[in-house]
Structures are given as structure tokens and as C-alpha cells.
Amino acid sequence: MLKDKNILIGITGGISCYKILELCSRLKKKEANLKIVMTEAATKFVTPLSFETMGKCEVYTDLFSGTHSKVHHVELGKWADVFLIAPLSANTMAKITYGIADNFLTSTYLAYDKDLIVAPSMNTNMLNNPATQKNISILKQRGVRFIESESGMLACNTVGDGRLREPIDIVDYLEYYFTKKDLVGKNIVITAGPTVSKIDYVRYITNHSSGKMGYNIALSARNRGANVTLITGPVHPFDINGIDIINISSNDDLKNAIDSKFDDCDALIMAAAPIDYKIENYVDRKIKKDGNNLELKLIESDDILRYFGLKKKNQKIIGFAAETDDLIANATKKLNSKKADYIVANNLKTEDAGFDVDTNIASIISKDGVKNYPKMLKSELSDVILDLVGD
């Protein structure tokens, strides 16, 4: 999503400047194009050379650089798809609020006419000072987008608000910003990960599902503007902000959680891998070894996908088929028996298409036939799947 995006980063004075080195690294790995503007104060904390190295880009500090044919603080604004100021100090915040253009960064801001994103960082008292709070209010009224600071240990050895958000959160915000919002108003329920069936008080059976597919779909759906409910088994591949998350354990938990959201949803995407068999008789204590083998009786679990396939009205239901043999035949059978609209099928024995990997090789089966896809990241496949919701 950030590939080939032109991101202008403004860096102001503060100890949290060091985090922007990591931010540059993460953005370059996403194949974004960077240019950086630093205030003089920022250069006292981290050298321009460090940012040139990590960002693989030009770093500007001198307002009087350039030529009569190329005024840098004007040209940078034309080049940028977005201007991000991180960290934003209280001083620079005040300057951009009142149009003071006494350095390269603030002059660039005044010449810039697109979206501005800021990530404030400062001492708690400075943040909560009425003057700063008024500046924040004014900037928000103008449409400036804030990546709000968080609470934590600050450089002044106190704990409070004003800590710069982590680079991974800033990248997440930028990906959300650049994603087309084509699913606004859609209520999408997504399931992820395995379920478990308890044997006794300390043991259980489960499967190898990592939850990565479901989590990637939830993240993509959020970025595309949907209202997302993620129902997840006991896995946590990564954090997702801005969605409702319901943690479950058993098949019954999963079914009940979906049922609580199903009537009001537009789509159910069943990326979870509920266990097909459960323990018949759970023992509410630890079973002790006694020199004999332990025999467990497994009974077939309720068919959750079919339950909602029969219950649906206008909802779209997308199921998954993780197979080891006869992929298309088994997936087609599942499509028909479960009353699903689509089945996303993959062969677990195929390299880079099984559990706990970041890629998949999928076929999507519907009443219209089969469409095969090449190997792609699960984040990319997520958008292919979500396109089905918008059809």
C-alpha cells in the first residue's frame, strides 16, 4: 500500500527523534519514497547523515538552499503525497498554528496544500498546557490529522501522556490513510485462528492454525473503511487497532460470538479453523498417569459454517477449505453442502501455502466456477477476498 508513495517527513527537536530512524527503515521496506526536512533543533539529537542513510534520501535543513529555478521548500510540497511531521514538538506546533515560517520545516508547511499528518511528542505538562491544547484544537479544526501520543516513560523520567507513538503504529496509520475506503458502511465479521477442546483441566486438542489469514483480512477490511468484528481463537499474530475483537476458545464460543453479530452483518468470512472433533467427556481435573494407556473418545463437532449458511438472508458467507487431497473437488463439495457463497481453498502440503506462513496459494470456488491465484502474501490475498464482499 505504501509502495511508490511520496512521503515527506518533517522532524522537530526532541529525544524521540531516534524513533524516526526506525520509521524510515520500515517505510523503505514498504518501498515508499522519502524526503526529510529537519529543524535545527532536531539535528542536535540525530544527525542528518543518519537519516540520509536510513531513509536513502535527501535531508533538508537550510531554508536558503536551492536556486532561483528550484525553491526547495515549495517544490517538496508539490512532490509529496503526504506531509508527516514526527515528532511534532510543542514549539513547532505553535508555529504552524499561527503561520510562523522561520525555518525550512515551517516554511515548507505554509507552502504545502495537501493533507498534513502530525505525531506530537513532548513532556506531559507541555502537552496539557492550555496553550498547547488550544493549538491542537485549532489544527484539528483545520483538518490536520493527529497520530495521538500515548502514555509511557518520558525522557524527563516521569510517566505520562506525550510519548511518541511507536514506528509500527505510524506505519499502520499511513497504510490506513492511503487505502481506498470502498467498504465504508459494511459490517464484516471475520474469524481467525484455531479452536480448542479440553481433555482435562490442563490438556486440550487443537490444530496448527496461526490466525494470520484472518488477521490480515481484518486489517485490510479496517483499512478499506469497514466496521470490523474479529473473532479470534487463542492466537495473536499482530495487533490491530480500531476494530472490535472477541476472544474465544471453543467451537461453542465461536458459534455464539458469530451469532451475536450475524443478523447485523453484511458478510461473514470464516477464516478460523474450528476443530472437527471434540472430546466427548471433559474431566474437570488433571488426569493422572496410572500405568495404563488413556483412551479418548472424540465426537463430531457442530458444523458452524453450515449453520450460518442455512441461517443467512442477505449476508455473503466466505468459507475456507484447507485440504491435503482433491482440493477442488473437496472445496466444491464444501461450497454446496455449507451453502456458502465462496470457498477459499488451499493445499496444506503445497510449500508456502500451509499454516503459519505469510503467503498462500489459493483457489476461490463459487457457483460460477473456480479461479486460481498465484502465490501471494496473505495481506494481498486479503484484498482479493474482500473484493468479493463488494461485488
mmCIF file of C-alpha atoms in Angstrom:
data_model
loop_
_atom_site.group_PDB
_atom_site.id
_atom_site.type_symbol
_atom_site.label_atom_id
_atom_site.label_comp_id
_atom_site.label_asym_id
_atom_site.label_seq_id
_atom_site.Cartn_x
_atom_site.Cartn_y
_atom_site.Cartn_z
ATOM 1 C CA MET A 1 0.000 0.000 0.000
ATOM 2 C CA LEU A 2 2.922 2.372 0.592
ATOM 3 C CA LYS A 3 4.880 1.307 -2.479
ATOM 4 C CA ASP A 4 5.919 4.322 -4.553
ATOM 5 C CA LYS A 5 4.122 6.762 -2.245
ATOM 6 C CA ASN A 6 5.994 10.050 -1.797
ATOM 7 C CA ILE A 7 6.210 10.718 1.924
ATOM 8 C CA LEU A 8 7.751 13.947 3.196
ATOM 9 C CA ILE A 9 8.841 13.606 6.827
ATOM 10 C CA GLY A 10 9.332 16.667 8.999
ATOM 11 C CA ILE A 11 11.440 16.107 12.129
ATOM 12 C CA THR A 12 11.456 18.566 15.019
ATOM 13 C CA GLY A 13 13.621 18.744 18.128
ATOM 14 C CA GLY A 14 13.082 16.084 20.777
ATOM 15 C CA ILE A 15 14.737 12.958 22.102
ATOM 16 C CA SER A 16 12.137 10.817 20.310
ATOM 17 C CA CYS A 17 13.848 11.750 17.019
ATOM 18 C CA TYR A 18 15.704 8.465 17.288
ATOM 19 C CA LYS A 19 12.471 6.547 16.663
ATOM 20 C CA ILE A 20 12.182 8.140 13.226
ATOM 21 C CA LEU A 21 15.260 6.208 12.143
ATOM 22 C CA GLU A 22 13.286 3.024 12.630
ATOM 23 C CA LEU A 23 10.283 4.615 10.928
ATOM 24 C CA CYS A 24 12.427 5.393 7.869
ATOM 25 C CA SER A 25 13.654 1.812 7.791
ATOM 26 C CA ARG A 26 10.110 0.425 7.954
ATOM 27 C CA LEU A 27 8.875 2.772 5.239
ATOM 28 C CA LYS A 28 11.756 1.877 2.913
ATOM 29 C CA LYS A 29 10.951 -1.813 3.392
ATOM 30 C CA LYS A 30 7.436 -0.934 2.232
ATOM 31 C CA GLU A 31 9.075 0.668 -0.852
ATOM 32 C CA ALA A 32 7.932 4.206 -0.059
ATOM 33 C CA ASN A 33 9.849 7.210 -1.415
ATOM 34 C CA LEU A 34 11.114 9.530 1.306
ATOM 35 C CA LYS A 35 12.399 13.053 1.667
ATOM 36 C CA ILE A 36 13.153 14.592 5.041
ATOM 37 C CA VAL A 37 13.087 18.104 6.479
ATOM 38 C CA MET A 38 14.721 18.744 9.861
ATOM 39 C CA THR A 39 14.670 21.723 12.178
ATOM 40 C CA GLU A 40 17.992 22.897 13.580
ATOM 41 C CA ALA A 41 16.970 21.579 16.997
ATOM 42 C CA ALA A 42 16.328 18.106 15.521
ATOM 43 C CA THR A 43 19.886 17.969 14.169
ATOM 44 C CA LYS A 44 21.189 18.317 17.735
ATOM 45 C CA PHE A 45 19.621 14.957 18.626
ATOM 46 C CA VAL A 46 20.251 12.895 15.454
ATOM 47 C CA THR A 47 22.479 13.949 12.557
ATOM 48 C CA PRO A 48 21.087 14.492 9.059
ATOM 49 C CA LEU A 49 23.560 11.875 7.833
ATOM 50 C CA SER A 50 21.821 9.229 9.929
ATOM 51 C CA PHE A 51 18.506 9.973 8.261
ATOM 52 C CA GLU A 52 20.097 10.123 4.812
ATOM 53 C CA THR A 53 21.480 6.648 5.467
ATOM 54 C CA MET A 54 18.308 5.065 6.887
ATOM 55 C CA GLY A 55 15.914 6.840 4.545
ATOM 56 C CA LYS A 56 18.138 6.568 1.473
ATOM 57 C CA CYS A 57 17.017 10.068 0.617
ATOM 58 C CA GLU A 58 17.819 13.763 0.691
ATOM 59 C CA VAL A 59 17.623 15.608 4.008
ATOM 60 C CA TYR A 60 16.921 19.347 4.039
ATOM 61 C CA THR A 61 17.838 21.712 6.872
ATOM 62 C CA ASP A 62 18.798 25.060 5.281
ATOM 63 C CA LEU A 63 15.948 27.355 4.284
ATOM 64 C CA PHE A 64 18.274 29.315 1.987
ATOM 65 C CA SER A 65 19.433 26.334 -0.062
ATOM 66 C CA GLY A 66 18.245 25.911 -3.633
ATOM 67 C CA THR A 67 18.307 28.099 -6.715
ATOM 68 C CA HIS A 68 16.077 30.681 -8.342
ATOM 69 C CA SER A 69 14.612 27.908 -10.507
ATOM 70 C CA LYS A 70 14.063 25.406 -7.705
ATOM 71 C CA VAL A 71 12.857 26.680 -4.339
ATOM 72 C CA HIS A 72 13.085 23.546 -2.217
ATOM 73 C CA HIS A 73 10.549 24.367 0.463
ATOM 74 C CA VAL A 74 7.979 24.927 -2.294
ATOM 75 C CA GLU A 75 8.981 22.014 -4.534
ATOM 76 C CA LEU A 76 8.905 19.494 -1.688
ATOM 77 C CA GLY A 77 5.241 20.202 -1.100
ATOM 78 C CA LYS A 78 4.473 19.578 -4.759
ATOM 79 C CA TRP A 79 6.415 16.291 -4.672
ATOM 80 C CA ALA A 80 4.811 14.879 -1.538
ATOM 81 C CA ASP A 81 1.693 12.711 -1.471
ATOM 82 C CA VAL A 82 1.528 13.447 2.250
ATOM 83 C CA PHE A 83 3.485 15.501 4.773
ATOM 84 C CA LEU A 84 4.146 13.770 8.104
ATOM 85 C CA ILE A 85 5.679 15.722 10.986
ATOM 86 C CA ALA A 86 7.042 13.299 13.581
ATOM 87 C CA PRO A 87 7.914 14.070 16.229
ATOM 88 C CA LEU A 88 5.977 17.327 16.404
ATOM 89 C CA SER A 89 7.258 19.479 19.273
ATOM 90 C CA ALA A 90 5.150 21.990 21.189
ATOM 91 C CA ASN A 91 7.251 24.790 19.685
ATOM 92 C CA THR A 92 6.731 23.780 16.066
ATOM 93 C CA MET A 93 3.067 23.068 16.751
ATOM 94 C CA ALA A 94 2.659 26.659 17.905
ATOM 95 C CA LYS A 95 4.478 27.954 14.825
ATOM 96 C CA ILE A 96 2.353 26.067 12.309
ATOM 97 C CA THR A 97 -0.795 27.059 14.199
ATOM 98 C CA TYR A 98 -0.033 30.737 13.767
ATOM 99 C CA GLY A 99 1.767 30.647 10.424
ATOM 100 C CA ILE A 100 5.291 31.420 11.620
ATOM 101 C CA ALA A 101 7.729 30.427 8.854
ATOM 102 C CA ASP A 102 11.177 30.972 10.342
ATOM 103 C CA ASN A 103 12.827 27.690 9.299
ATOM 104 C CA PHE A 104 12.795 25.174 6.468
ATOM 105 C CA LEU A 105 10.150 22.934 8.029
ATOM 106 C CA THR A 106 7.605 25.630 8.893
ATOM 107 C CA SER A 107 8.129 27.354 5.544
ATOM 108 C CA THR A 108 7.526 24.031 3.789
ATOM 109 C CA TYR A 109 4.308 23.613 5.764
ATOM 110 C CA LEU A 110 2.999 27.023 4.705
ATOM 111 C CA ALA A 111 3.719 26.235 1.045
ATOM 112 C CA TYR A 112 2.077 22.806 1.296
ATOM 113 C CA ASP A 113 -1.603 22.436 0.328
ATOM 114 C CA LYS A 114 -2.396 18.742 0.879
ATOM 115 C CA ASP A 115 -3.078 16.599 3.949
ATOM 116 C CA LEU A 116 -0.866 17.086 6.983
ATOM 117 C CA ILE A 117 -0.354 14.273 9.483
ATOM 118 C CA VAL A 118 1.346 15.015 12.796
ATOM 119 C CA ALA A 119 2.608 12.830 15.643
ATOM 120 C CA PRO A 120 3.146 15.024 18.732
ATOM 121 C CA SER A 121 5.802 14.254 21.316
ATOM 122 C CA MET A 122 6.523 16.324 24.410
ATOM 123 C CA ASN A 123 6.502 16.490 28.195
ATOM 124 C CA THR A 124 3.103 15.795 29.765
ATOM 125 C CA ASN A 125 2.776 19.275 31.254
ATOM 126 C CA MET A 126 3.689 20.855 27.919
ATOM 127 C CA LEU A 127 1.070 18.722 26.169
ATOM 128 C CA ASN A 128 -1.625 19.566 28.696
ATOM 129 C CA ASN A 129 -0.780 23.269 28.871
ATOM 130 C CA PRO A 130 -3.839 25.310 27.788
ATOM 131 C CA ALA A 131 -1.813 26.963 25.029
ATOM 132 C CA THR A 132 -0.861 23.593 23.501
ATOM 133 C CA GLN A 133 -4.378 22.231 23.889
ATOM 134 C CA LYS A 134 -5.762 25.297 22.102
ATOM 135 C CA ASN A 135 -3.254 24.813 19.277
ATOM 136 C CA ILE A 136 -4.283 21.157 18.948
ATOM 137 C CA SER A 137 -7.938 22.177 18.773
ATOM 138 C CA ILE A 138 -7.238 24.794 16.082
ATOM 139 C CA LEU A 139 -5.193 22.403 13.956
ATOM 140 C CA LYS A 140 -7.830 19.667 14.176
ATOM 141 C CA GLN A 141 -10.491 22.155 13.096
ATOM 142 C CA ARG A 142 -8.343 22.879 10.036
ATOM 143 C CA GLY A 143 -8.300 19.198 9.165
ATOM 144 C CA VAL A 144 -4.819 18.291 10.402
ATOM 145 C CA ARG A 145 -4.697 14.565 11.171
ATOM 146 C CA PHE A 146 -3.230 13.584 14.531
ATOM 147 C CA ILE A 147 -1.478 10.346 15.419
ATOM 148 C CA GLU A 148 -2.141 10.856 19.109
ATOM 149 C CA SER A 149 0.699 10.398 21.563
ATOM 150 C CA GLU A 150 0.494 7.653 24.149
ATOM 151 C CA SER A 151 1.254 7.315 27.826
ATOM 152 C CA GLY A 152 4.603 5.925 28.932
ATOM 153 C CA MET A 153 8.018 6.691 30.349
ATOM 154 C CA LEU A 154 9.262 10.052 29.116
ATOM 155 C CA ALA A 155 12.771 11.448 28.793
ATOM 156 C CA CYS A 156 12.186 13.555 31.913
ATOM 157 C CA ASN A 157 11.911 10.339 33.959
ATOM 158 C CA THR A 158 8.186 10.712 34.504
ATOM 159 C CA VAL A 159 5.318 8.574 33.286
ATOM 160 C CA GLY A 160 2.509 10.328 31.439
ATOM 161 C CA ASP A 161 0.982 11.388 28.141
ATOM 162 C CA GLY A 162 3.171 12.781 25.381
ATOM 163 C CA ARG A 163 5.171 9.740 24.344
ATOM 164 C CA LEU A 164 5.615 9.461 20.568
ATOM 165 C CA ARG A 165 3.726 6.555 19.055
ATOM 166 C CA GLU A 166 5.894 3.639 18.001
ATOM 167 C CA PRO A 167 7.096 3.489 14.362
ATOM 168 C CA ILE A 168 4.983 0.388 13.683
ATOM 169 C CA ASP A 169 1.874 2.357 14.708
ATOM 170 C CA ILE A 170 2.800 5.282 12.480
ATOM 171 C CA VAL A 171 3.298 2.950 9.504
ATOM 172 C CA ASP A 172 -0.069 1.359 10.298
ATOM 173 C CA TYR A 173 -1.691 4.796 10.248
ATOM 174 C CA LEU A 174 -0.098 5.666 6.906
ATOM 175 C CA GLU A 175 -1.280 2.407 5.351
ATOM 176 C CA TYR A 176 -4.788 3.152 6.586
ATOM 177 C CA TYR A 177 -4.552 6.684 5.207
ATOM 178 C CA PHE A 178 -3.524 5.593 1.711
ATOM 179 C CA THR A 179 -6.075 2.767 1.377
ATOM 180 C CA LYS A 180 -9.166 3.456 -0.727
ATOM 181 C CA LYS A 181 -12.242 3.407 1.513
ATOM 182 C CA ASP A 182 -14.514 1.262 -0.654
ATOM 183 C CA LEU A 183 -16.103 -0.746 2.190
ATOM 184 C CA VAL A 184 -17.435 2.149 4.260
ATOM 185 C CA GLY A 185 -20.729 1.162 5.890
ATOM 186 C CA LYS A 186 -20.105 -2.572 5.539
ATOM 187 C CA ASN A 187 -20.314 -4.650 8.729
ATOM 188 C CA ILE A 188 -17.944 -7.576 8.338
ATOM 189 C CA VAL A 189 -17.453 -10.426 10.804
ATOM 190 C CA ILE A 190 -14.134 -12.237 10.414
ATOM 191 C CA THR A 191 -12.986 -15.313 12.305
ATOM 192 C CA ALA A 192 -9.371 -16.345 12.802
ATOM 193 C CA GLY A 193 -7.203 -18.994 14.384
ATOM 194 C CA PRO A 194 -7.962 -22.405 15.898
ATOM 195 C CA THR A 195 -10.432 -23.553 18.491
ATOM 196 C CA VAL A 196 -9.678 -25.992 21.293
ATOM 197 C CA SER A 197 -11.470 -28.837 23.037
ATOM 198 C CA LYS A 198 -10.416 -29.559 26.597
ATOM 199 C CA ILE A 199 -9.417 -33.063 27.623
ATOM 200 C CA ASP A 200 -8.986 -32.303 31.304
ATOM 201 C CA TYR A 201 -8.081 -29.310 33.462
ATOM 202 C CA VAL A 202 -4.617 -28.922 31.879
ATOM 203 C CA ARG A 203 -4.761 -30.577 28.437
ATOM 204 C CA TYR A 204 -6.631 -29.935 25.203
ATOM 205 C CA ILE A 205 -6.664 -30.761 21.485
ATOM 206 C CA THR A 206 -6.428 -28.158 18.742
ATOM 207 C CA ASN A 207 -4.859 -27.600 15.300
ATOM 208 C CA HIS A 208 -1.999 -25.670 13.714
ATOM 209 C CA SER A 209 -3.925 -22.594 12.549
ATOM 210 C CA SER A 210 -1.873 -19.438 13.216
ATOM 211 C CA GLY A 211 -4.652 -16.928 12.568
ATOM 212 C CA LYS A 212 -2.516 -14.967 10.087
ATOM 213 C CA MET A 213 -5.049 -15.174 7.270
ATOM 214 C CA GLY A 214 -7.945 -13.954 9.383
ATOM 215 C CA TYR A 215 -5.942 -11.176 10.993
ATOM 216 C CA ASN A 216 -4.732 -9.942 7.598
ATOM 217 C CA ILE A 217 -8.311 -9.888 6.294
ATOM 218 C CA ALA A 218 -9.409 -7.926 9.371
ATOM 219 C CA LEU A 219 -6.602 -5.395 8.913
ATOM 220 C CA SER A 220 -7.376 -4.930 5.208
ATOM 221 C CA ALA A 221 -11.096 -4.585 5.923
ATOM 222 C CA ARG A 222 -10.400 -1.917 8.536
ATOM 223 C CA ASN A 223 -8.131 -0.043 6.124
ATOM 224 C CA ARG A 224 -10.852 -0.136 3.475
ATOM 225 C CA GLY A 225 -13.322 1.505 5.849
ATOM 226 C CA ALA A 226 -15.450 -1.432 7.021
ATOM 227 C CA ASN A 227 -16.817 -1.886 10.517
ATOM 228 C CA VAL A 228 -14.901 -4.985 11.577
ATOM 229 C CA THR A 229 -15.524 -7.587 14.230
ATOM 230 C CA LEU A 230 -12.665 -10.073 14.579
ATOM 231 C CA ILE A 231 -13.491 -13.271 16.456
ATOM 232 C CA THR A 232 -10.202 -14.948 17.263
ATOM 233 C CA GLY A 233 -9.074 -18.181 18.800
ATOM 234 C CA PRO A 234 -6.079 -18.296 21.168
ATOM 235 C CA VAL A 235 -3.556 -16.756 18.743
ATOM 236 C CA HIS A 236 -2.194 -13.232 18.344
ATOM 237 C CA PRO A 237 -0.048 -12.807 15.204
ATOM 238 C CA PHE A 238 -0.126 -8.998 15.416
ATOM 239 C CA ASP A 239 -2.076 -6.071 16.890
ATOM 240 C CA ILE A 240 -4.919 -4.351 15.048
ATOM 241 C CA ASN A 241 -6.254 -1.031 16.292
ATOM 242 C CA GLY A 242 -9.701 0.342 15.551
ATOM 243 C CA ILE A 243 -11.733 -2.882 15.386
ATOM 244 C CA ASP A 244 -13.875 -4.938 17.767
ATOM 245 C CA ILE A 245 -12.099 -8.090 18.915
ATOM 246 C CA ILE A 246 -13.814 -11.041 20.588
ATOM 247 C CA ASN A 247 -11.551 -13.709 22.049
ATOM 248 C CA ILE A 248 -12.899 -17.250 22.040
ATOM 249 C CA SER A 249 -11.629 -20.728 22.823
ATOM 250 C CA SER A 250 -14.106 -23.477 21.944
ATOM 251 C CA ASN A 251 -16.359 -24.179 18.979
ATOM 252 C CA ASP A 252 -19.358 -23.202 21.100
ATOM 253 C CA ASP A 253 -17.685 -19.887 21.933
ATOM 254 C CA LEU A 254 -17.077 -19.288 18.226
ATOM 255 C CA LYS A 255 -20.640 -20.099 17.205
ATOM 256 C CA ASN A 256 -22.161 -17.933 19.933
ATOM 257 C CA ALA A 257 -19.878 -14.996 19.148
ATOM 258 C CA ILE A 258 -20.771 -15.107 15.455
ATOM 259 C CA ASP A 259 -24.471 -15.473 16.301
ATOM 260 C CA SER A 260 -24.355 -12.281 18.373
ATOM 261 C CA LYS A 261 -23.195 -10.298 15.317
ATOM 262 C CA PHE A 262 -24.628 -12.219 12.377
ATOM 263 C CA ASP A 263 -28.032 -10.584 11.900
ATOM 264 C CA ASP A 264 -26.487 -7.133 11.514
ATOM 265 C CA CYS A 265 -23.513 -8.092 9.342
ATOM 266 C CA ASP A 266 -23.126 -7.817 5.593
ATOM 267 C CA ALA A 267 -20.529 -10.581 5.341
ATOM 268 C CA LEU A 268 -19.119 -13.436 7.383
ATOM 269 C CA ILE A 269 -15.579 -14.505 6.467
ATOM 270 C CA MET A 270 -14.816 -17.802 8.204
ATOM 271 C CA ALA A 271 -11.018 -17.909 8.154
ATOM 272 C CA ALA A 272 -10.941 -19.674 11.528
ATOM 273 C CA ALA A 273 -10.170 -23.383 11.708
ATOM 274 C CA PRO A 274 -12.648 -24.818 14.228
ATOM 275 C CA ILE A 275 -11.809 -28.359 15.243
ATOM 276 C CA ASP A 276 -13.895 -31.042 13.521
ATOM 277 C CA TYR A 277 -13.883 -33.385 16.516
ATOM 278 C CA LYS A 278 -14.161 -32.641 20.223
ATOM 279 C CA ILE A 279 -13.688 -34.586 23.428
ATOM 280 C CA GLU A 280 -16.914 -36.324 24.442
ATOM 281 C CA ASN A 281 -16.352 -36.206 28.208
ATOM 282 C CA TYR A 282 -14.285 -33.365 29.667
ATOM 283 C CA VAL A 283 -12.759 -34.076 33.090
ATOM 284 C CA ASP A 284 -12.595 -31.097 35.452
ATOM 285 C CA ARG A 285 -9.294 -32.156 36.996
ATOM 286 C CA LYS A 286 -5.865 -33.262 35.877
ATOM 287 C CA ILE A 287 -5.913 -36.885 34.746
ATOM 288 C CA LYS A 288 -3.012 -38.646 36.467
ATOM 289 C CA LYS A 289 -0.893 -41.328 34.847
ATOM 290 C CA ASP A 290 -1.572 -44.762 36.350
ATOM 291 C CA GLY A 291 0.486 -47.080 34.153
ATOM 292 C CA ASN A 292 -2.322 -47.607 31.646
ATOM 293 C CA ASN A 293 -2.972 -46.025 28.274
ATOM 294 C CA LEU A 294 -5.507 -43.219 28.086
ATOM 295 C CA GLU A 295 -8.300 -43.655 25.575
ATOM 296 C CA LEU A 296 -10.140 -40.585 24.397
ATOM 297 C CA LYS A 297 -13.482 -40.640 22.621
ATOM 298 C CA LEU A 298 -13.895 -37.918 20.018
ATOM 299 C CA ILE A 299 -17.268 -36.896 18.664
ATOM 300 C CA GLU A 300 -18.020 -34.789 15.617
ATOM 301 C CA SER A 301 -18.363 -31.067 16.278
ATOM 302 C CA ASP A 302 -21.308 -28.979 15.129
ATOM 303 C CA ASP A 303 -20.907 -27.626 11.604
ATOM 304 C CA ILE A 304 -20.646 -23.893 12.242
ATOM 305 C CA LEU A 305 -20.247 -22.809 8.613
ATOM 306 C CA ARG A 306 -23.308 -24.790 7.527
ATOM 307 C CA TYR A 307 -25.321 -23.408 10.464
ATOM 308 C CA PHE A 308 -24.807 -19.858 9.256
ATOM 309 C CA GLY A 309 -25.121 -20.845 5.605
ATOM 310 C CA LEU A 310 -28.640 -22.065 6.338
ATOM 311 C CA LYS A 311 -29.405 -19.045 8.518
ATOM 312 C CA LYS A 312 -28.225 -16.318 6.144
ATOM 313 C CA LYS A 313 -30.560 -13.857 4.471
ATOM 314 C CA ASN A 314 -28.664 -11.205 2.543
ATOM 315 C CA GLN A 315 -25.263 -11.866 4.083
ATOM 316 C CA LYS A 316 -22.372 -13.106 1.990
ATOM 317 C CA ILE A 317 -20.573 -16.067 3.502
ATOM 318 C CA ILE A 318 -16.990 -16.878 2.582
ATOM 319 C CA GLY A 319 -15.591 -20.126 3.925
ATOM 320 C CA PHE A 320 -12.164 -21.734 3.752
ATOM 321 C CA ALA A 321 -11.052 -25.226 2.822
ATOM 322 C CA ALA A 322 -7.602 -26.313 3.954
ATOM 323 C CA GLU A 323 -7.104 -29.654 2.240
ATOM 324 C CA THR A 324 -4.394 -32.241 1.687
ATOM 325 C CA ASP A 325 -6.042 -34.143 -1.203
ATOM 326 C CA ASP A 326 -8.508 -33.474 -4.038
ATOM 327 C CA LEU A 327 -8.503 -29.742 -3.378
ATOM 328 C CA ILE A 328 -11.068 -28.512 -5.902
ATOM 329 C CA ALA A 329 -13.425 -31.481 -5.515
ATOM 330 C CA ASN A 330 -13.482 -31.187 -1.716
ATOM 331 C CA ALA A 331 -13.814 -27.410 -1.807
ATOM 332 C CA THR A 332 -16.691 -27.582 -4.289
ATOM 333 C CA LYS A 333 -18.445 -30.134 -2.101
ATOM 334 C CA LYS A 334 -17.980 -27.816 0.858
ATOM 335 C CA LEU A 335 -19.369 -24.837 -1.096
ATOM 336 C CA ASN A 336 -22.582 -26.729 -1.833
ATOM 337 C CA SER A 337 -23.068 -28.511 1.481
ATOM 338 C CA LYS A 338 -22.375 -25.439 3.612
ATOM 339 C CA LYS A 339 -24.496 -23.077 1.478
ATOM 340 C CA ALA A 340 -21.574 -20.658 1.243
ATOM 341 C CA ASP A 341 -21.156 -18.045 -1.476
ATOM 342 C CA TYR A 342 -17.420 -18.631 -1.853
ATOM 343 C CA ILE A 343 -14.821 -21.097 -0.639
ATOM 344 C CA VAL A 344 -11.154 -20.092 -0.462
ATOM 345 C CA ALA A 345 -9.201 -23.319 -0.863
ATOM 346 C CA ASN A 346 -5.545 -24.178 -0.419
ATOM 347 C CA ASN A 347 -3.487 -27.358 -0.253
ATOM 348 C CA LEU A 348 -1.673 -27.631 3.071
ATOM 349 C CA LYS A 349 1.007 -29.827 1.512
ATOM 350 C CA THR A 350 1.985 -27.140 -1.001
ATOM 351 C CA GLU A 351 5.058 -25.190 0.020
ATOM 352 C CA ASP A 352 4.285 -21.623 1.176
ATOM 353 C CA ALA A 353 0.552 -22.351 1.351
ATOM 354 C CA GLY A 354 0.088 -24.057 4.721
ATOM 355 C CA PHE A 355 -0.315 -22.993 8.311
ATOM 356 C CA ASP A 356 1.817 -20.316 9.974
ATOM 357 C CA VAL A 357 3.361 -18.838 6.821
ATOM 358 C CA ASP A 358 2.921 -15.331 5.415
ATOM 359 C CA THR A 359 1.971 -16.469 1.906
ATOM 360 C CA ASN A 360 -0.781 -18.547 0.362
ATOM 361 C CA ILE A 361 -1.639 -20.187 -2.962
ATOM 362 C CA ALA A 362 -5.407 -20.132 -3.218
ATOM 363 C CA SER A 363 -8.257 -21.133 -5.453
ATOM 364 C CA ILE A 364 -11.616 -19.431 -4.974
ATOM 365 C CA ILE A 365 -14.648 -21.548 -5.760
ATOM 366 C CA SER A 366 -18.142 -20.171 -6.353
ATOM 367 C CA LYS A 367 -21.260 -21.145 -8.271
ATOM 368 C CA ASP A 368 -19.615 -19.506 -11.281
ATOM 369 C CA GLY A 369 -16.603 -21.826 -11.209
ATOM 370 C CA VAL A 370 -13.017 -21.871 -9.995
ATOM 371 C CA LYS A 371 -10.450 -19.091 -10.131
ATOM 372 C CA ASN A 372 -6.844 -19.977 -9.358
ATOM 373 C CA TYR A 373 -4.386 -17.445 -7.921
ATOM 374 C CA PRO A 374 -0.580 -17.486 -7.849
ATOM 375 C CA LYS A 375 1.424 -17.377 -4.661
ATOM 376 C CA MET A 376 0.935 -14.086 -2.886
ATOM 377 C CA LEU A 377 1.227 -12.592 0.555
ATOM 378 C CA LYS A 378 -1.755 -13.214 2.797
ATOM 379 C CA SER A 379 -2.098 -9.435 3.035
ATOM 380 C CA GLU A 380 -2.545 -9.359 -0.766
ATOM 381 C CA LEU A 381 -4.955 -12.299 -0.787
ATOM 382 C CA SER A 382 -6.973 -10.465 1.868
ATOM 383 C CA ASP A 383 -7.875 -7.761 -0.632
ATOM 384 C CA VAL A 384 -8.815 -10.363 -3.251
ATOM 385 C CA ILE A 385 -11.198 -11.911 -0.733
ATOM 386 C CA LEU A 386 -12.623 -8.571 0.368
ATOM 387 C CA ASP A 387 -13.315 -7.647 -3.251
ATOM 388 C CA LEU A 388 -15.907 -10.451 -3.144
ATOM 389 C CA VAL A 389 -17.778 -8.611 -0.382
ATOM 390 C CA GLY A 390 -18.141 -5.551 -2.580
ATOM 391 C CA ASP A 391 -19.410 -7.475 -5.614
#
